[in-house]
Coordinates of N, CA, C and O in Angstrom, one line a residue:
X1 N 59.2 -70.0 326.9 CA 58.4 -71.1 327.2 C 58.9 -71.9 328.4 O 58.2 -72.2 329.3
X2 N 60.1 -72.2 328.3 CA 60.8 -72.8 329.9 C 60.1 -72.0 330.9 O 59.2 -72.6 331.4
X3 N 60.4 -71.0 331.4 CA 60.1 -70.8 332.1 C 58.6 -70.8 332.9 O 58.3 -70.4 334.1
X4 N 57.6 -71.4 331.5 CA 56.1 -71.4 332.3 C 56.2 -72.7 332.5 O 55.5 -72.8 333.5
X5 N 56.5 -73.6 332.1 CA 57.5 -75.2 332.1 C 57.6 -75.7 333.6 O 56.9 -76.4 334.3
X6 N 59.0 -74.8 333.6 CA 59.8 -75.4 335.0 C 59.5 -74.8 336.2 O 59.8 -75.2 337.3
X7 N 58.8 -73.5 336.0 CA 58.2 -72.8 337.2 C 59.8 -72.4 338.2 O 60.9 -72.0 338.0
X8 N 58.7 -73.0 339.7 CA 60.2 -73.1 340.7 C 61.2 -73.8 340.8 O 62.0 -73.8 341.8
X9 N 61.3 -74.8 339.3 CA 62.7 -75.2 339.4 C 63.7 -74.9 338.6 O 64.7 -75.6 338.3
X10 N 63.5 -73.6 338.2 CA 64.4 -72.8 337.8 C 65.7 -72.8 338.3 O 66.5 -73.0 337.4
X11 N 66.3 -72.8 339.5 CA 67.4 -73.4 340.1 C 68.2 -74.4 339.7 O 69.3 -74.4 339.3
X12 N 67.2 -75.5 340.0 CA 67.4 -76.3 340.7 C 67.8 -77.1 339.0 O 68.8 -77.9 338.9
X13 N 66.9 -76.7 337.7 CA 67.7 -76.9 336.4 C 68.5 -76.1 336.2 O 69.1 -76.9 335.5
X14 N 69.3 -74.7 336.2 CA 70.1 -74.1 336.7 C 71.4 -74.9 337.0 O 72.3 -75.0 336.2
X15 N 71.4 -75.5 338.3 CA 72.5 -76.0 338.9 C 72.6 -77.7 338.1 O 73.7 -78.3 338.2
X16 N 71.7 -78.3 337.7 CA 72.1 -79.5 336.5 C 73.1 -79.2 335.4 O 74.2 -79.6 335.1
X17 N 72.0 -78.1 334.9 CA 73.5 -78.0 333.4 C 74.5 -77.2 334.6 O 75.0 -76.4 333.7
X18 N 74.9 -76.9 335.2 CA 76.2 -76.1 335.5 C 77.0 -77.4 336.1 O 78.2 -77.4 336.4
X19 N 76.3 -78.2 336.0 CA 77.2 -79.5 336.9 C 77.4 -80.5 335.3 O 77.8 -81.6 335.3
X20 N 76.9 -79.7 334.2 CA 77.3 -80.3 332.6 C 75.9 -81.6 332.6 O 75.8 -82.6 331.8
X21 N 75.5 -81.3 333.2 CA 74.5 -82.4 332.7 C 73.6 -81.8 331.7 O 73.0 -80.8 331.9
X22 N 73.4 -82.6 330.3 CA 72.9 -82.0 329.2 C 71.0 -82.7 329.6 O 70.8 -83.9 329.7
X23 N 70.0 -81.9 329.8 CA 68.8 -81.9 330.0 C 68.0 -81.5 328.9 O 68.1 -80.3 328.5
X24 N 67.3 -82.4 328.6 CA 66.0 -81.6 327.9 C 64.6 -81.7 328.1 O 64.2 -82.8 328.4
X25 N 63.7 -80.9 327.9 CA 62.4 -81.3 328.8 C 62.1 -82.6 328.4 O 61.8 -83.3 329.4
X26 N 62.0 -83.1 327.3 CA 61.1 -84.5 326.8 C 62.0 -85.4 327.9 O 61.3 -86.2 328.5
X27 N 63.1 -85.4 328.1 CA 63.7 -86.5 328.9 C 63.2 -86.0 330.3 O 62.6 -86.9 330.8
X28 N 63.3 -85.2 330.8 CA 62.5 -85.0 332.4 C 61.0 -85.6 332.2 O 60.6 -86.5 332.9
X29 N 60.2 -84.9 331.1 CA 58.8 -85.6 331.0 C 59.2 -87.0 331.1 O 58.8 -87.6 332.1
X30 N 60.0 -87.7 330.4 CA 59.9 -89.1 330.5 C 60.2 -89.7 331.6 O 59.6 -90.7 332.1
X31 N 61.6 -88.7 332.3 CA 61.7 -89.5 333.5 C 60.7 -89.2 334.7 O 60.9 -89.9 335.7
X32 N 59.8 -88.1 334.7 CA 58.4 -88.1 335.6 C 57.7 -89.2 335.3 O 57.3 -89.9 336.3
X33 N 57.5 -89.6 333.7 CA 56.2 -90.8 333.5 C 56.9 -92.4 334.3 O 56.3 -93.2 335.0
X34 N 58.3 -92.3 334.0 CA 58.5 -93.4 334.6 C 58.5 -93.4 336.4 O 58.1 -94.4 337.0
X35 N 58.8 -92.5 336.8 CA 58.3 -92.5 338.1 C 56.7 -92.4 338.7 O 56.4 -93.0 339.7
X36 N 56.1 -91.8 338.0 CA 54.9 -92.3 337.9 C 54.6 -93.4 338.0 O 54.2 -93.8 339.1
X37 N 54.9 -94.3 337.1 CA 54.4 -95.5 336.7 C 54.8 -96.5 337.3 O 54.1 -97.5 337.6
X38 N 56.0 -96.4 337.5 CA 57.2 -97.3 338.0 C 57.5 -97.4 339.2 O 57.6 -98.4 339.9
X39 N 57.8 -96.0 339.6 CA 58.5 -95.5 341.0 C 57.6 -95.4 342.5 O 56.5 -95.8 343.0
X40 N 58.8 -94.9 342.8 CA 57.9 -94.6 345.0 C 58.7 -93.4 345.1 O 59.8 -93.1 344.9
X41 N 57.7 -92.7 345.6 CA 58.0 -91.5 346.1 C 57.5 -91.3 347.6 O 56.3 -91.2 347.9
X42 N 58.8 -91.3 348.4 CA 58.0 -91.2 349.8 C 59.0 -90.3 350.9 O 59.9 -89.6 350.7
X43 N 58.4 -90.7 352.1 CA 59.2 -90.4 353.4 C 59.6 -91.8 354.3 O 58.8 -92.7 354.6
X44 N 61.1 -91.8 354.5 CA 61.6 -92.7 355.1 C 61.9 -92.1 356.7 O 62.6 -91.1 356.8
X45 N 61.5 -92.7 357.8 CA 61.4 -92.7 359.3 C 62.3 -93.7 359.6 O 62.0 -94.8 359.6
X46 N 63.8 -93.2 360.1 CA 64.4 -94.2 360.8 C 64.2 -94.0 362.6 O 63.8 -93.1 363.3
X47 N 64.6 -95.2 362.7 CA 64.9 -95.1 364.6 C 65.9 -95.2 364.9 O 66.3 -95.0 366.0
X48 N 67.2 -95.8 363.5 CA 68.6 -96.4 364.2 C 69.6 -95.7 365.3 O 70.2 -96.2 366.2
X49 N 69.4 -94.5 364.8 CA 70.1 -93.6 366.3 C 69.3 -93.7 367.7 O 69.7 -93.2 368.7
X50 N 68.5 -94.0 367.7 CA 67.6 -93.8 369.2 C 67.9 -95.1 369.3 O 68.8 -95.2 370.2
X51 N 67.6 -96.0 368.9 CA 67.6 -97.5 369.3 C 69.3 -98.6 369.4 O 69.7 -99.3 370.3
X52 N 69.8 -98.3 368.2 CA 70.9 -99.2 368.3 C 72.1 -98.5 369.0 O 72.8 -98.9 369.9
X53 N 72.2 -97.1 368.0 CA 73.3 -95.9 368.3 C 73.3 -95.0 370.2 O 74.1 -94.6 371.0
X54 N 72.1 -95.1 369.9 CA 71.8 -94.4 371.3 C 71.9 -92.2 371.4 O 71.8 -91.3 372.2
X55 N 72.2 -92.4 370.3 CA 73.0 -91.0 370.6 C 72.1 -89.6 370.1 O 72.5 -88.5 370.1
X56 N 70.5 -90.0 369.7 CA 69.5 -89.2 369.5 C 68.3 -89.7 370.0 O 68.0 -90.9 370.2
X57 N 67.3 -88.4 370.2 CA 66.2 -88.9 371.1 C 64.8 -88.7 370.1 O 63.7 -88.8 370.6
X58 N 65.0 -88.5 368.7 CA 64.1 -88.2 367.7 C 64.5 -89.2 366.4 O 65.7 -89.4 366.0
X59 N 63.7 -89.5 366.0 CA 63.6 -90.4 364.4 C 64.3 -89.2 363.5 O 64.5 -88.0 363.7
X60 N 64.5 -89.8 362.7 CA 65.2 -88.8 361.4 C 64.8 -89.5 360.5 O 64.8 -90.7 360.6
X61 N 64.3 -88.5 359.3 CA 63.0 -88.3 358.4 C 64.0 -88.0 356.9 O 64.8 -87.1 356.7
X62 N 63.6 -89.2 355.8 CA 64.4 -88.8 354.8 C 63.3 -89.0 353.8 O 62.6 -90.0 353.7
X63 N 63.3 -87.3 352.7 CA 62.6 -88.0 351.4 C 63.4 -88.9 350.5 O 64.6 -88.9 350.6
X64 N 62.6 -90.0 349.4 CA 63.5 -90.9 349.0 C 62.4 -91.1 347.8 O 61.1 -91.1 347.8
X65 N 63.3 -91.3 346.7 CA 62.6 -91.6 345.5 C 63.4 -93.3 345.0 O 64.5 -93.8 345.0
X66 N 62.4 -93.7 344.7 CA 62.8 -95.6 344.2 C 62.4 -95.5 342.6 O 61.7 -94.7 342.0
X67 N 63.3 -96.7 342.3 CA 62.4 -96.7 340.3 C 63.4 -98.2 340.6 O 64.5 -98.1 341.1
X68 N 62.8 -99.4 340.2 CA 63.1 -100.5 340.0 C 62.4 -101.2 338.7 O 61.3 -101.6 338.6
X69 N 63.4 -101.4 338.0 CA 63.0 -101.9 336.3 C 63.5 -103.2 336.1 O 64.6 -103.5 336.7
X70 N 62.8 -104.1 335.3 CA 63.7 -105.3 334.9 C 64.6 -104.8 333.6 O 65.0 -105.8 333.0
X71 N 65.0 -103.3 333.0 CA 65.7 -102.9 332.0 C 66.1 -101.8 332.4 O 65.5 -100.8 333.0
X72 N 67.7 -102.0 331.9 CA 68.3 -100.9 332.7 C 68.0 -99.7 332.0 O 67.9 -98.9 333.0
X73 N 67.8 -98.8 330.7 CA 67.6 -97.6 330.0 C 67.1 -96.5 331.2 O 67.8 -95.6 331.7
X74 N 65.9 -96.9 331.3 CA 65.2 -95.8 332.3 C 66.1 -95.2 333.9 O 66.2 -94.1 334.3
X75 N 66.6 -96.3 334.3 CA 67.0 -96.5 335.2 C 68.6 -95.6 335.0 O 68.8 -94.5 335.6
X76 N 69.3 -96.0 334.4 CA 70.5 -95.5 333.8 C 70.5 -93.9 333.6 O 71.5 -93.2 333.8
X77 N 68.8 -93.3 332.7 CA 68.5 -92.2 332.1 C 68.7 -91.2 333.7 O 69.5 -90.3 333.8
X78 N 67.8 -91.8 335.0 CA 67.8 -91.0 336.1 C 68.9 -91.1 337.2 O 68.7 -90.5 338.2
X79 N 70.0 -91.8 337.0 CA 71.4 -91.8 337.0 C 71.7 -90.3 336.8 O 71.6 -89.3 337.4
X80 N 71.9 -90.8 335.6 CA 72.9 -89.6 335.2 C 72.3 -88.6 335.0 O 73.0 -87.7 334.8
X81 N 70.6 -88.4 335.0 CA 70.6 -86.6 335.6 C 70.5 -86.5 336.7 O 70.9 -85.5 337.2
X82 N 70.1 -87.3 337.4 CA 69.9 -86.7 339.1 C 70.8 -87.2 339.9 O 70.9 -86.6 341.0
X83 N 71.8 -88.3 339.6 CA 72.8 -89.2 340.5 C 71.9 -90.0 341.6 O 70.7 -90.2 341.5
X84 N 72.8 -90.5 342.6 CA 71.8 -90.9 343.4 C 72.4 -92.2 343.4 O 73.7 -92.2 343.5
X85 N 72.0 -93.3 343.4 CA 72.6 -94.9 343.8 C 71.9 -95.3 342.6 O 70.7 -94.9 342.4
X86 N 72.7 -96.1 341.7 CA 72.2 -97.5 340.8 C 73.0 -98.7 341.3 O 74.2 -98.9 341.4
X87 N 71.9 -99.7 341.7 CA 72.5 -101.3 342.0 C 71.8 -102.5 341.7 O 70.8 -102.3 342.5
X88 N 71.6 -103.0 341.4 CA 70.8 -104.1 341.1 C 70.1 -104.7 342.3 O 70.7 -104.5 343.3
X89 N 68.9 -105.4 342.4 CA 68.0 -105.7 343.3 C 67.7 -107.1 343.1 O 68.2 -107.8 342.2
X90 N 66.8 -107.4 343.9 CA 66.8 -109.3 343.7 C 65.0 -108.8 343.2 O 64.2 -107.9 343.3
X91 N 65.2 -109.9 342.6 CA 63.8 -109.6 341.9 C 62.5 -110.2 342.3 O 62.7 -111.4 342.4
X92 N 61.0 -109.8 342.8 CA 60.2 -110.1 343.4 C 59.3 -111.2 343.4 O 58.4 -111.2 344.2
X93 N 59.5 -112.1 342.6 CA 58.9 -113.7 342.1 C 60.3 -114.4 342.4 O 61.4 -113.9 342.6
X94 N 60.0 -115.7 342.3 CA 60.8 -116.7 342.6 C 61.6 -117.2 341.3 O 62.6 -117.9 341.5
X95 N 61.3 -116.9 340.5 CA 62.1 -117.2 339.6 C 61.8 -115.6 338.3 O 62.2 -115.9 337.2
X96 N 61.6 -114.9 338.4 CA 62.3 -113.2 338.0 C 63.8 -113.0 337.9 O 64.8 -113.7 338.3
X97 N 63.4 -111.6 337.2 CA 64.4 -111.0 336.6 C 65.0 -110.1 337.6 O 64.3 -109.3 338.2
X98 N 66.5 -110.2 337.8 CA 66.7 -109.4 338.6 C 66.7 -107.9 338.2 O 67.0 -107.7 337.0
X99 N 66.5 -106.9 339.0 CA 65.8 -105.7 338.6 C 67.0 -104.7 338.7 O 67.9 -105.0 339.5
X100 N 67.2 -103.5 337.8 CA 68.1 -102.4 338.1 C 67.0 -101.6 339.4 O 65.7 -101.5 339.5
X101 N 68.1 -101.0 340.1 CA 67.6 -100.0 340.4 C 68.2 -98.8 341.0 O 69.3 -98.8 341.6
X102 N 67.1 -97.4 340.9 CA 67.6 -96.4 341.1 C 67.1 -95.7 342.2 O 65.9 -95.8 342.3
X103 N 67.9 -94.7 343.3 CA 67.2 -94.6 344.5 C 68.0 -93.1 344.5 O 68.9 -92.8 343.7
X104 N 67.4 -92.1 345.6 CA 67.8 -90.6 345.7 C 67.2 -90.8 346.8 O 66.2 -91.5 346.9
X105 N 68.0 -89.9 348.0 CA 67.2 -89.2 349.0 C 67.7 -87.9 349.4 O 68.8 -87.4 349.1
X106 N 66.6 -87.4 350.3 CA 67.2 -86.4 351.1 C 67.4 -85.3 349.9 O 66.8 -85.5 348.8
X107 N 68.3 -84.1 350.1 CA 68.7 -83.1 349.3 C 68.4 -83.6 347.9 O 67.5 -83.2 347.2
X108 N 69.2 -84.4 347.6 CA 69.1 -84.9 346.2 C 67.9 -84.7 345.5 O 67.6 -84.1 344.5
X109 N 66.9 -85.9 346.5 CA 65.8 -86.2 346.4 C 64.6 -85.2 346.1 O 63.5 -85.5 345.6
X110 N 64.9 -83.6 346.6 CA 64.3 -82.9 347.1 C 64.6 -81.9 345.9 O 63.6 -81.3 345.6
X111 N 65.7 -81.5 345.2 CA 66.4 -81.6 344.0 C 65.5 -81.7 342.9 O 64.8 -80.8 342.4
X112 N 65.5 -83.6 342.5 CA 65.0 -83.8 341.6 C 63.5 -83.4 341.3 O 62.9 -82.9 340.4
X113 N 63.0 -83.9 342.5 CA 61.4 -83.5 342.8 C 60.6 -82.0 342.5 O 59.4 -81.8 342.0
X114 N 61.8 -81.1 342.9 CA 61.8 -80.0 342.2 C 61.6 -79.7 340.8 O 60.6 -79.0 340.3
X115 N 62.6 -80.2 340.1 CA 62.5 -80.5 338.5 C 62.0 -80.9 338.2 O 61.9 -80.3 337.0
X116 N 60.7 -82.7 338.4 CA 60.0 -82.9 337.8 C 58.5 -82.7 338.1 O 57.5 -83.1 337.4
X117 N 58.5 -82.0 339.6 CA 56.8 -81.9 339.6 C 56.2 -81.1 338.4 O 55.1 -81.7 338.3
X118 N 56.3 -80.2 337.5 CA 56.0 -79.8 336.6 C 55.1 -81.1 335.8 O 53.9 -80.9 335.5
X119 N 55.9 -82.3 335.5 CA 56.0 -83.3 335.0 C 54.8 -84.4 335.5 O 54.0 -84.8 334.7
X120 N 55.0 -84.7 336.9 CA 54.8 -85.2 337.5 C 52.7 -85.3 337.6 O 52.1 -84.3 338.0
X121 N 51.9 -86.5 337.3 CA 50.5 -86.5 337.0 C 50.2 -87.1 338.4 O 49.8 -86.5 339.5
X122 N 50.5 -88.4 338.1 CA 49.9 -89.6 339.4 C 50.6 -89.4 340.8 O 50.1 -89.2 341.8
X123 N 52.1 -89.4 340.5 CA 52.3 -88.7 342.0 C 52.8 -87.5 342.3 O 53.8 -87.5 342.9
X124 N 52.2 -86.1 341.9 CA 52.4 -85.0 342.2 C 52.4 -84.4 343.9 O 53.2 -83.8 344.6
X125 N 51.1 -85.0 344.1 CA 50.5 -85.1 345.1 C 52.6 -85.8 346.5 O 53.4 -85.2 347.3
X126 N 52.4 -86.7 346.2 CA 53.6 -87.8 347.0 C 54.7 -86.3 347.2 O 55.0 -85.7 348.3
X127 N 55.2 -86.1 345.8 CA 56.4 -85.1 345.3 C 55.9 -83.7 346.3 O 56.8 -83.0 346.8
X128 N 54.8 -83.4 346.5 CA 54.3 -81.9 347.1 C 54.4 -82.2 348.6 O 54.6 -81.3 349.4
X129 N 54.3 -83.5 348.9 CA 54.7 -83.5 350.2 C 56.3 -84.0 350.8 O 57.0 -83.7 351.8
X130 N 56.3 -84.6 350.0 CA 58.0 -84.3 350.2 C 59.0 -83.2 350.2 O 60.1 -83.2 350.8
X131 N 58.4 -81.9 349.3 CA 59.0 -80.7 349.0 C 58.4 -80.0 350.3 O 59.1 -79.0 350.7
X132 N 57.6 -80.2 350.9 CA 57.1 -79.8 352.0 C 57.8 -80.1 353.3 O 58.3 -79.2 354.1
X133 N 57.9 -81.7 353.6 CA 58.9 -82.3 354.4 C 60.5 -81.7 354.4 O 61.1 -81.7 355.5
X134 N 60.9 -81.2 353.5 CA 62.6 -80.9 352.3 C 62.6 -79.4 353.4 O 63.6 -79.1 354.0
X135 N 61.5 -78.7 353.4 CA 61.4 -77.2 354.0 C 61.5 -76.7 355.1 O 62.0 -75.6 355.6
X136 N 60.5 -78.3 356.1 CA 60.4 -78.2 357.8 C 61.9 -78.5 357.6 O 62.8 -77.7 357.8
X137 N 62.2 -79.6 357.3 CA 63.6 -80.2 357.5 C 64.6 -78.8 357.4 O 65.5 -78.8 358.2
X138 N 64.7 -77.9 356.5 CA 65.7 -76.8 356.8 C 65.5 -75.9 357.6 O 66.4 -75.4 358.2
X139 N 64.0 -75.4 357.7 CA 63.8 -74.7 358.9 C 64.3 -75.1 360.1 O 64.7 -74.3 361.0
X140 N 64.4 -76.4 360.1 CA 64.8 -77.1 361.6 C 66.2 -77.0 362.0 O 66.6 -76.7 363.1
X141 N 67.0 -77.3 360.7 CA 68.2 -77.3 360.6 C 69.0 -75.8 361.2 O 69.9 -75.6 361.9
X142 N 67.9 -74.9 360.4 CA 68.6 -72.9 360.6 C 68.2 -72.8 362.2 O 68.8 -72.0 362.9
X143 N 67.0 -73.8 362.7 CA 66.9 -72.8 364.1 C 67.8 -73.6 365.0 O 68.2 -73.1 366.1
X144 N 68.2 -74.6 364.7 CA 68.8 -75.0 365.6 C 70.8 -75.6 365.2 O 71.5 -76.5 365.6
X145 N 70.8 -75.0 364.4 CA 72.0 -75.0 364.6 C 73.3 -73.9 364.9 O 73.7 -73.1 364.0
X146 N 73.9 -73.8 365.9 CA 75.0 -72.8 366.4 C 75.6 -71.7 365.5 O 76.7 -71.7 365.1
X147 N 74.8 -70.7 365.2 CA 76.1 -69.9 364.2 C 76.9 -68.7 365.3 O 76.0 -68.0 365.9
X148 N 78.2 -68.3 365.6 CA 78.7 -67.1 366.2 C 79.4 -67.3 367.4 O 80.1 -66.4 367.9
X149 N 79.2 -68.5 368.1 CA 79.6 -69.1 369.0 C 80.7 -69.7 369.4 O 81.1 -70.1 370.5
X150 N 81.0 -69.6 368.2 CA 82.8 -70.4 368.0 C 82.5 -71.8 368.2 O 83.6 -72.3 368.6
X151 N 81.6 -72.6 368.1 CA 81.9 -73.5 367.6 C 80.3 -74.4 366.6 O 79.2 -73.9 366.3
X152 N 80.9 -75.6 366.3 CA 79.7 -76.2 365.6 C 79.0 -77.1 366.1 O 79.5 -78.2 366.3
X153 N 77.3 -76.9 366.4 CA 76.8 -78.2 367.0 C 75.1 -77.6 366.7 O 74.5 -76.7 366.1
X154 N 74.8 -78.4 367.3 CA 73.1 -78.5 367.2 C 72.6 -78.6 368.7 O 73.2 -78.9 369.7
X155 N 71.4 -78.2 368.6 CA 70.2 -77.8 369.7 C 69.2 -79.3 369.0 O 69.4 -79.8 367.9
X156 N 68.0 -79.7 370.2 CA 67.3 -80.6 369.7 C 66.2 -80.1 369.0 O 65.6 -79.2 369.6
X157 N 65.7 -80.6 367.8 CA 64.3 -80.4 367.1 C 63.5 -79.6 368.4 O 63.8 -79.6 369.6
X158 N 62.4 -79.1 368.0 CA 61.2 -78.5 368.7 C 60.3 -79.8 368.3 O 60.3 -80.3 367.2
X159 N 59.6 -80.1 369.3 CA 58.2 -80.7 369.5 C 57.6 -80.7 367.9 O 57.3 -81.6 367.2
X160 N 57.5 -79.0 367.7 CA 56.2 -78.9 366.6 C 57.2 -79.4 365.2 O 56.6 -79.6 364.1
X161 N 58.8 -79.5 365.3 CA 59.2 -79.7 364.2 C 59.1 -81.6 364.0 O 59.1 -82.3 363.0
X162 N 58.9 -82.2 365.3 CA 59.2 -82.9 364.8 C 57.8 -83.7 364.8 O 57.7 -84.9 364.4
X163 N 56.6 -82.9 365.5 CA 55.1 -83.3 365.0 C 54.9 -83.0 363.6 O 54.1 -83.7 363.0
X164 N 55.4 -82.3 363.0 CA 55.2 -81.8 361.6 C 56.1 -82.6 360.6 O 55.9 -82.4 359.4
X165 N 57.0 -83.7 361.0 CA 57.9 -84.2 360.2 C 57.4 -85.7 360.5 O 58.1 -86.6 360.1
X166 N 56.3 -85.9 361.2 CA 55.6 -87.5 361.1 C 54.4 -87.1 360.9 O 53.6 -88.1 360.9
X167 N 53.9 -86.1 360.7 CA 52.9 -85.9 359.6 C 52.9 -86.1 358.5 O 52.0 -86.5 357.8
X168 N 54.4 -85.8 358.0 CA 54.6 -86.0 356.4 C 54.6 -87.2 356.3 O 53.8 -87.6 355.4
X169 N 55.4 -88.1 356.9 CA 55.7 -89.4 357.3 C 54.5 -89.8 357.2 O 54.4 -90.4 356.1
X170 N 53.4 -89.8 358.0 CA 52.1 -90.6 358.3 C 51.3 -90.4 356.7 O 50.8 -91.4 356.1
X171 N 51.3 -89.0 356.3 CA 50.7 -88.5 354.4 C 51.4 -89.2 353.4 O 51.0 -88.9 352.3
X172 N 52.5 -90.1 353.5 CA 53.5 -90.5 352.8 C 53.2 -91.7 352.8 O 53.1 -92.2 351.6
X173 N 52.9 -92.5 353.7 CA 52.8 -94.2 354.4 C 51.1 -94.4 353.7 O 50.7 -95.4 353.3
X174 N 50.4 -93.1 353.8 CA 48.8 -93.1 353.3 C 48.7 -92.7 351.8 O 47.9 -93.3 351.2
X175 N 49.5 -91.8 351.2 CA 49.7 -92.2 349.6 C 50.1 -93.0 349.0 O 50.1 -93.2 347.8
X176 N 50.5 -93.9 350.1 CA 51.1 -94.8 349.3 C 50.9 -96.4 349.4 O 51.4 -97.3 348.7
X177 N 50.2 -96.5 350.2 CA 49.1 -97.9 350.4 C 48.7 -98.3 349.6 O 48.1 -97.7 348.7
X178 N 49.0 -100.1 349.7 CA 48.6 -100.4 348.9 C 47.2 -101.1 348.9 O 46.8 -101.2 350.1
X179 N 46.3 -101.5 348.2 CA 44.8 -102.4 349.1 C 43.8 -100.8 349.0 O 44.0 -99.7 348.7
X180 N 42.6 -101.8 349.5 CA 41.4 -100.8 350.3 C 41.9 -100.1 351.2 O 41.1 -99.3 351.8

């Protein structure tokens, strides 16, 4: 039955319990609903290397999952299977609760999203484009980085990689609007 379950993240639960993390589906189901309900699943666009650092001529593109609770349980639960940052947050009313929260990006991020799109109702959709984003992003990585050369460095993104990595960006910023 797992296996009609977890589909393609056979791996990717695979490499959890081998890292001793004890999983079982009802707790992935749970921690999908609370991301659902709770969470942000998106694509983060920085400029800091082009603008402050100077030392790149393209944005860099991170998937990133949020879950901010005024109780830590949930928060704690996606800790310790997926890791990632837990820190506390200031809380969004003026006189609130300060909030736990839990954040993943990048590999990680791309990781967990794996394991719970199965799971995953209201933002499946967010998660399918991030796993999408997770793929240009390696493709980009294999074509352009040095193997045989004797040494280690990188070549710059292609045009179409990095038209294709603010598309996800732009589908990410639009799933996730808030308003009309």
């Amino acid at each position: 039955m797992n296996k009609v379950i977890f589909g393609d993240c056979r791996d990717s639960m695979r490499q959890l319990i081998a890292d001793g993390v004890k999983v079982q589906t009802c707790d992935l189901a749970y921690c999908a609903g609370v991301i659902d309900s709770g969470g942000t699943i998106g694509v983060k666009r920085s400029t800091y290397s082009m603008r402050v650092v100077g030392d790149s001529k393209q944005p860099t593109y991170s998937e990133r999952i949020c879950v901010k609770q005024v109780t830590p349980e949930a928060v704690d639960l996606l800790h310790h299977i997926f890791g990632g940052t837990r820190y506390y947050g200031s809380p969004g009313a003026r006189n609130g609760k300060r909030l736990y929260v839990w954040q993943v990006t990048d590999m990680k991020a791309a990781a967990c999203l794996e394991v719970l799109l199965p799971f995953l109702r209201i933002k499946a959709n967010h998660a399918r484009n991030c796993l999408s984003l997770r793929e240009i992003k390696n493709a980009s990585k294999k074509a352009r980085v040095a193997r045989g050369r004797g040494h280690v460095g990188s070549a710059s993104r292609t045009v179409e990689m990095s038209t294709a990595m603010e598309c996800h960006y732009m589908i990410a910023k639009e799933l996730n609007r808030v308003g009309v």
